[in-house]
PDB file of C-alpha atoms in Angstrom:
ATOM      1  CA  MET X   1     145.470 182.933 143.592  1.00 57.00           C
ATOM      2  CA  THR X   2     143.864 180.505 146.857  1.00 59.00           C
ATOM      3  CA  SER X   3     144.717 180.264 150.428  1.00 59.00           C
ATOM      4  CA  SER X   4     144.016 179.343 153.650  1.00 55.00           C
ATOM      5  CA  SER X   5     146.531 180.793 155.479  1.00 68.00           C
ATOM      6  CA  GLY X   6     144.121 181.515 158.827  1.00 82.00           C
ATOM      7  CA  TYR X   7     141.226 182.760 157.062  1.00 87.00           C
ATOM      8  CA  ARG X   8     137.572 181.257 158.115  1.00 93.00           C
ATOM      9  CA  CYS X   9     134.100 182.594 155.864  1.00 95.00           C
ATOM     10  CA  PRO X  10     131.902 184.583 158.769  1.00 95.00           C
ATOM     11  CA  LYS X  11     129.097 183.506 156.060  1.00 96.00           C
ATOM     12  CA  CYS X  12     129.988 179.865 156.172  1.00 97.00           C
ATOM     13  CA  GLN X  13     133.168 179.442 157.547  1.00 96.00           C
ATOM     14  CA  CYS X  14     134.489 178.022 154.364  1.00 95.00           C
ATOM     15  CA  ILE X  15     139.377 177.756 155.906  1.00 94.00           C
ATOM     16  CA  THR X  16     139.614 178.463 151.419  1.00 94.00           C
ATOM     17  CA  CYS X  17     139.525 182.205 150.061  1.00 94.00           C
ATOM     18  CA  ASP X  18     140.872 183.913 147.359  1.00 94.00           C
ATOM     19  CA  THR X  19     142.289 187.226 146.982  1.00 93.00           C
ATOM     20  CA  ASP X  20     142.116 189.722 144.376  1.00 94.00           C
ATOM     21  CA  GLN X  21     142.903 193.738 143.942  1.00 91.00           C
ATOM     22  CA  ILE X  22     140.221 196.716 142.449  1.00 89.00           C
ATOM     23  CA  ARG X  23     140.753 200.224 142.040  1.00 82.00           C
ATOM     24  CA  VAL X  24     137.687 202.632 141.542  1.00 77.00           C
ATOM     25  CA  SER X  25     138.457 206.211 140.951  1.00 70.00           C
ATOM     26  CA  GLY X  26     136.936 208.638 144.459  1.00 65.00           C
ATOM     27  CA  GLY X  27     135.548 211.938 142.384  1.00 65.00           C
ATOM     28  CA  PHE X  28     134.376 213.377 139.438  1.00 62.00           C
ATOM     29  CA  TRP X  29     138.288 214.825 138.068  1.00 58.00           C
ATOM     30  CA  SER X  30     139.522 210.806 138.917  1.00 53.00           C
ATOM     31  CA  SER X  31     137.162 209.825 137.367  1.00 52.00           C
ATOM     32  CA  PHE X  32     137.232 212.619 134.379  1.00 57.00           C
ATOM     33  CA  PHE X  33     141.515 211.082 133.969  1.00 59.00           C
ATOM     34  CA  ASP X  34     140.595 207.917 134.351  1.00 51.00           C
ATOM     35  CA  VAL X  35     142.866 207.734 137.544  1.00 54.00           C
ATOM     36  CA  GLY X  36     142.128 205.184 139.621  1.00 55.00           C
ATOM     37  CA  ASN X  37     143.059 206.217 142.922  1.00 69.00           C
ATOM     38  CA  ARG X  38     141.863 203.859 145.676  1.00 79.00           C
ATOM     39  CA  ARG X  39     142.617 200.350 145.403  1.00 87.00           C
ATOM     40  CA  TYR X  40     141.521 197.161 147.959  1.00 92.00           C
ATOM     41  CA  ASN X  41     142.662 194.244 148.296  1.00 93.00           C
ATOM     42  CA  ALA X  42     139.405 191.964 147.916  1.00 94.00           C
ATOM     43  CA  VAL X  43     139.307 188.253 150.285  1.00 94.00           C
ATOM     44  CA  ILE X  44     136.797 186.160 148.244  1.00 95.00           C
ATOM     45  CA  CYS X  45     135.119 182.650 149.382  1.00 96.00           C
ATOM     46  CA  VAL X  46     135.636 179.945 147.282  1.00 95.00           C
ATOM     47  CA  GLN X  47     131.988 178.529 148.981  1.00 96.00           C
ATOM     48  CA  CYS X  48     129.954 180.895 148.348  1.00 97.00           C
ATOM     49  CA  GLY X  49     131.615 184.316 147.542  1.00 96.00           C
ATOM     50  CA  TYR X  50     130.990 186.508 150.318  1.00 97.00           C
ATOM     51  CA  THR X  51     133.375 189.172 150.570  1.00 96.00           C
ATOM     52  CA  GLU X  52     135.690 191.782 152.653  1.00 95.00           C
ATOM     53  CA  PHE X  53     138.007 194.241 151.287  1.00 94.00           C
ATOM     54  CA  TYR X  54     140.769 195.806 152.833  1.00 92.00           C
ATOM     55  CA  LYS X  55     141.394 199.514 151.211  1.00 90.00           C
ATOM     56  CA  ARG X  56     145.465 199.988 150.660  1.00 84.00           C
ATOM     57  CA  THR X  57     147.128 202.466 151.315  1.00 73.00           C
ATOM     58  CA  VAL X  58     148.232 203.983 147.048  1.00 62.00           C
ATOM     59  CA  SER X  59     151.990 205.724 147.047  1.00 59.00           C
ATOM     60  CA  GLY X  60     152.755 209.529 145.420  1.00 53.00           C
ATOM     61  CA  MET X  61     154.695 206.525 142.315  1.00 50.00           C
ATOM     62  CA  GLN X  62     151.770 203.894 141.674  1.00 50.00           C
ATOM     63  CA  LYS X  63     149.059 207.481 141.170  1.00 48.00           C
ATOM     64  CA  VAL X  64     151.791 208.514 138.549  1.00 46.00           C
ATOM     65  CA  PHE X  65     151.356 205.082 137.778  1.00 48.00           C
ATOM     66  CA  ASP X  66     148.386 204.305 137.024  1.00 46.00           C
TER      67      ASP X  66
END
């Protein structure tokens, strides 16, 4: 998804970005059971590729469906 709503890249000053989400596992047990219990929103500059990650909260129900 490409957006330009108020975003300005701190590296190259471009105002267009892509957004995405990533999931990562926490420690040994969550990786052992293949559970992605941490989620982040990523904002990626389309010009230079600079990426910022913002932590999301994951509800109990979302953890169950992972």
